[in-house]
Amino acid sequence: MRFFGETNINFTEMRKIAFAISAIIILAGIISLVIHKGLEYSIDFTGGISLELDITPQEGGRTLAVQEIRNALSDAGIKDIEIQSVKGSSERDLILIKAPAGKNKGDNIIQAIKKAFPNNANPENFIRLQEEVGPKVGDELKGKAILAAFWALLGIILYIWWRFEFSYGLAAVIALFHDVLITIGIFSLFGKEISLSVVAALLTIIGYSLNDTIVIFDR
């Protein structure tokens, strides 16, 4: 079944519009990075506390939404936290909480949740994981993330140089920088944090972008 009749689109004629849109987004992202003095990093890089809690409803309890937990912690004066639902192989309701390091921060979070939702604090295994990530470890992860991106780009240049031409390799890397800069710029504009998951997503973008570029070169 064909949804479109004539699909002869002259993308070459639209290149100037595409260049202008890309330039505006990249420039806005760079300005945002300068204003905010760099990116916002999660505790994966800056260091902090990580908690995995079992909030499976007990007798008389109910399933909790992440926003409810965030509101309860905010009312207890605990802010600047990341909360996400964890989907495991079991049928338990698990949440992962990440917060900046602070004196008794982990204990305060645990007590605040127990107080606000007593019927969701599993008496047997409420705290499944509690660990602290130091800033030194965060700096090491940041350095490894940068090195991973650097070696990936270098490998791309060498491979495309061998497979096609050196100029093609440079063009591919420029295209990758274009896609990554736009993504990072959008994160900066909207004040989103960079975590290890985001780094993995950026590497995925690099992979898909490179695949498209190689297909075009091969054509």
C-alpha positions in Angstrom: 0.0 0.0 0.0 1.4 3.4 -1.0 0.5 6.4 1.2 2.4 8.9 -1.0 2.1 9.2 -4.7 5.0 11.3 -5.9 8.1 11.2 -3.6 10.6 12.8 -5.8 11.9 15.3 -3.3 14.9 17.5 -4.2 16.8 17.5 -0.9 19.8 19.2 -2.5 17.8 22.4 -3.0 16.7 22.4 0.6 20.3 22.1 1.9 20.6 25.8 2.7 17.5 25.7 4.9 18.8 22.6 6.7 22.3 24.3 7.2 20.6 27.4 8.7 18.5 25.3 11.1 21.5 23.3 12.2 23.6 26.4 12.6 21.0 28.1 14.7 20.5 25.1 17.0 24.3 24.5 17.4 24.9 28.3 18.1 22.1 28.4 20.7 23.5 25.3 22.4 27.1 26.8 22.5 25.7 30.0 24.0 23.8 28.0 26.6 26.9 26.1 27.5 28.8 29.3 27.9 26.1 30.9 30.1 25.7 27.8 32.3 29.5 27.3 32.4 29.4 23.8 30.9 27.0 20.8 31.2 25.0 19.6 34.1 26.4 16.3 35.3 24.5 13.7 37.3 26.0 12.0 40.4 27.5 9.4 38.1 30.2 12.0 37.4 29.9 14.4 40.4 29.6 11.9 43.1 26.6 11.2 45.4 24.4 8.6 47.0 22.6 5.8 45.2 19.7 3.9 46.8 17.6 1.0 45.5 14.4 0.6 47.6 11.6 -2.0 47.6 8.3 -0.1 47.8 6.1 -3.1 47.0 2.7 -2.4 48.7 2.2 -4.3 51.9 -1.2 -5.1 53.5 -3.3 -1.9 53.2 -0.8 -0.3 50.8 -1.0 0.8 47.2 1.3 1.2 44.2 3.1 4.5 44.3 3.9 6.8 41.5 7.4 8.3 41.2 6.0 11.8 41.4 4.4 11.0 44.8 7.7 9.9 46.2 9.4 13.0 44.8 6.7 15.3 46.3 7.1 13.5 49.7 10.9 14.0 49.7 10.5 17.6 48.6 8.1 18.2 51.5 10.8 16.7 53.8 13.3 19.2 52.5 15.2 16.7 50.3 15.6 18.1 46.8 18.0 17.8 43.8 17.3 14.0 43.5 16.8 11.6 40.7 14.1 8.9 41.0 13.3 6.2 38.5 11.3 3.0 38.6 13.4 -0.2 38.2 11.9 -3.0 36.2 13.5 -6.3 37.3 12.7 -9.9 36.7 10.7 -10.1 39.9 7.2 -8.7 40.5 8.5 -6.3 43.1 8.1 -2.5 42.9 11.6 -1.1 43.0 12.9 2.5 42.7 16.3 3.9 42.3 17.1 7.2 44.0 20.2 9.2 43.3 21.1 12.3 45.3 24.1 14.6 45.8 26.4 13.6 48.7 25.6 15.0 52.1 25.7 14.3 55.8 23.2 11.5 56.6 21.5 12.1 53.2 20.8 8.5 52.5 19.3 7.9 56.0 17.2 11.0 55.7 15.7 9.8 52.4 15.0 6.4 53.8 13.3 7.8 56.9 11.3 10.3 54.9 9.9 7.5 52.6 9.1 5.3 55.6 7.3 8.1 57.3 5.3 9.2 54.2 4.5 5.7 53.0 4.6 3.2 55.9 2.6 0.6 54.0 5.2 0.5 51.2 8.3 0.0 53.4 9.0 -3.7 53.0 10.0 -4.7 56.6 12.2 -7.6 55.3 14.1 -6.1 52.5 13.3 -2.4 52.1 16.9 -1.3 51.4 18.2 -3.4 48.5 21.2 -1.3 47.7 22.9 1.7 49.4 26.2 3.0 48.1 28.1 6.3 47.7 29.9 7.4 44.6 32.8 9.6 45.4 33.8 12.6 43.2 37.1 10.9 42.4 35.2 8.0 40.8 33.0 10.5 39.0 36.0 12.2 37.5 37.4 8.9 36.4 34.1 8.0 34.7 34.0 11.4 33.0 37.6 10.9 31.7 36.8 7.4 30.5 33.6 8.7 28.7 35.7 11.3 26.9 38.4 8.8 26.0 35.7 6.4 24.6 34.4 9.1 22.4 37.9 10.1 21.2 39.0 6.5 20.3 35.7 5.9 18.6 36.1 8.9 16.4 39.7 8.1 15.6 38.8 4.5 14.7 36.0 5.8 12.4 38.5 8.1 10.6 41.0 5.2 10.1 38.4 2.7 9.0 36.7 5.0 6.5 40.2 6.1 5.2 41.0 2.5 4.6 37.6 1.6 3.1 37.0 4.8 1.1 39.2 7.9 1.3 40.7 10.0 4.0 38.5 13.0 3.1 35.5 10.8 3.6 36.7 9.9 7.1 37.0 13.6 8.0 33.5 14.3 6.5 32.0 11.4 8.6 33.5 12.8 11.8 32.3 16.3 11.0 28.8 14.8 10.5 29.1 13.0 13.9 30.2 16.2 15.6 27.2 17.9 14.1 24.7 15.3 15.5 26.4 15.2 18.9 26.7 19.0 19.3 23.0 19.4 18.5 22.1 16.7 21.1 24.4 18.2 23.8 23.1 21.7 23.0 19.5 20.6 23.5 20.4 19.1 26.8 22.1 22.3 27.9 19.1 24.5 26.7 16.6 22.4 28.7 18.9 22.0 31.7 19.1 18.2 31.5 21.8 16.3 33.3 24.4 14.2 31.6 24.6 10.7 33.1 26.2 7.4 32.0 23.0 6.5 30.3 23.1 9.7 28.2 26.8 8.9 27.3 25.6 5.5 26.0 22.8 7.2 24.1 25.4 9.6 22.5 27.5 6.7 21.4 24.3 5.1 19.9 23.7 8.4 18.0 27.3 8.2 16.7 26.7 4.6 15.5 23.5 5.4 13.7 24.9 8.6 12.2 28.0 6.8 11.0 25.8 4.0 9.4 23.8 6.6 7.5 27.0 8.4 6.4 28.6 5.2 5.1 25.5 4.2 3.2 25.6 7.6 1.5 29.3 7.3 0.7 28.8 3.8 -0.7 26.0 5.0 -3.0 
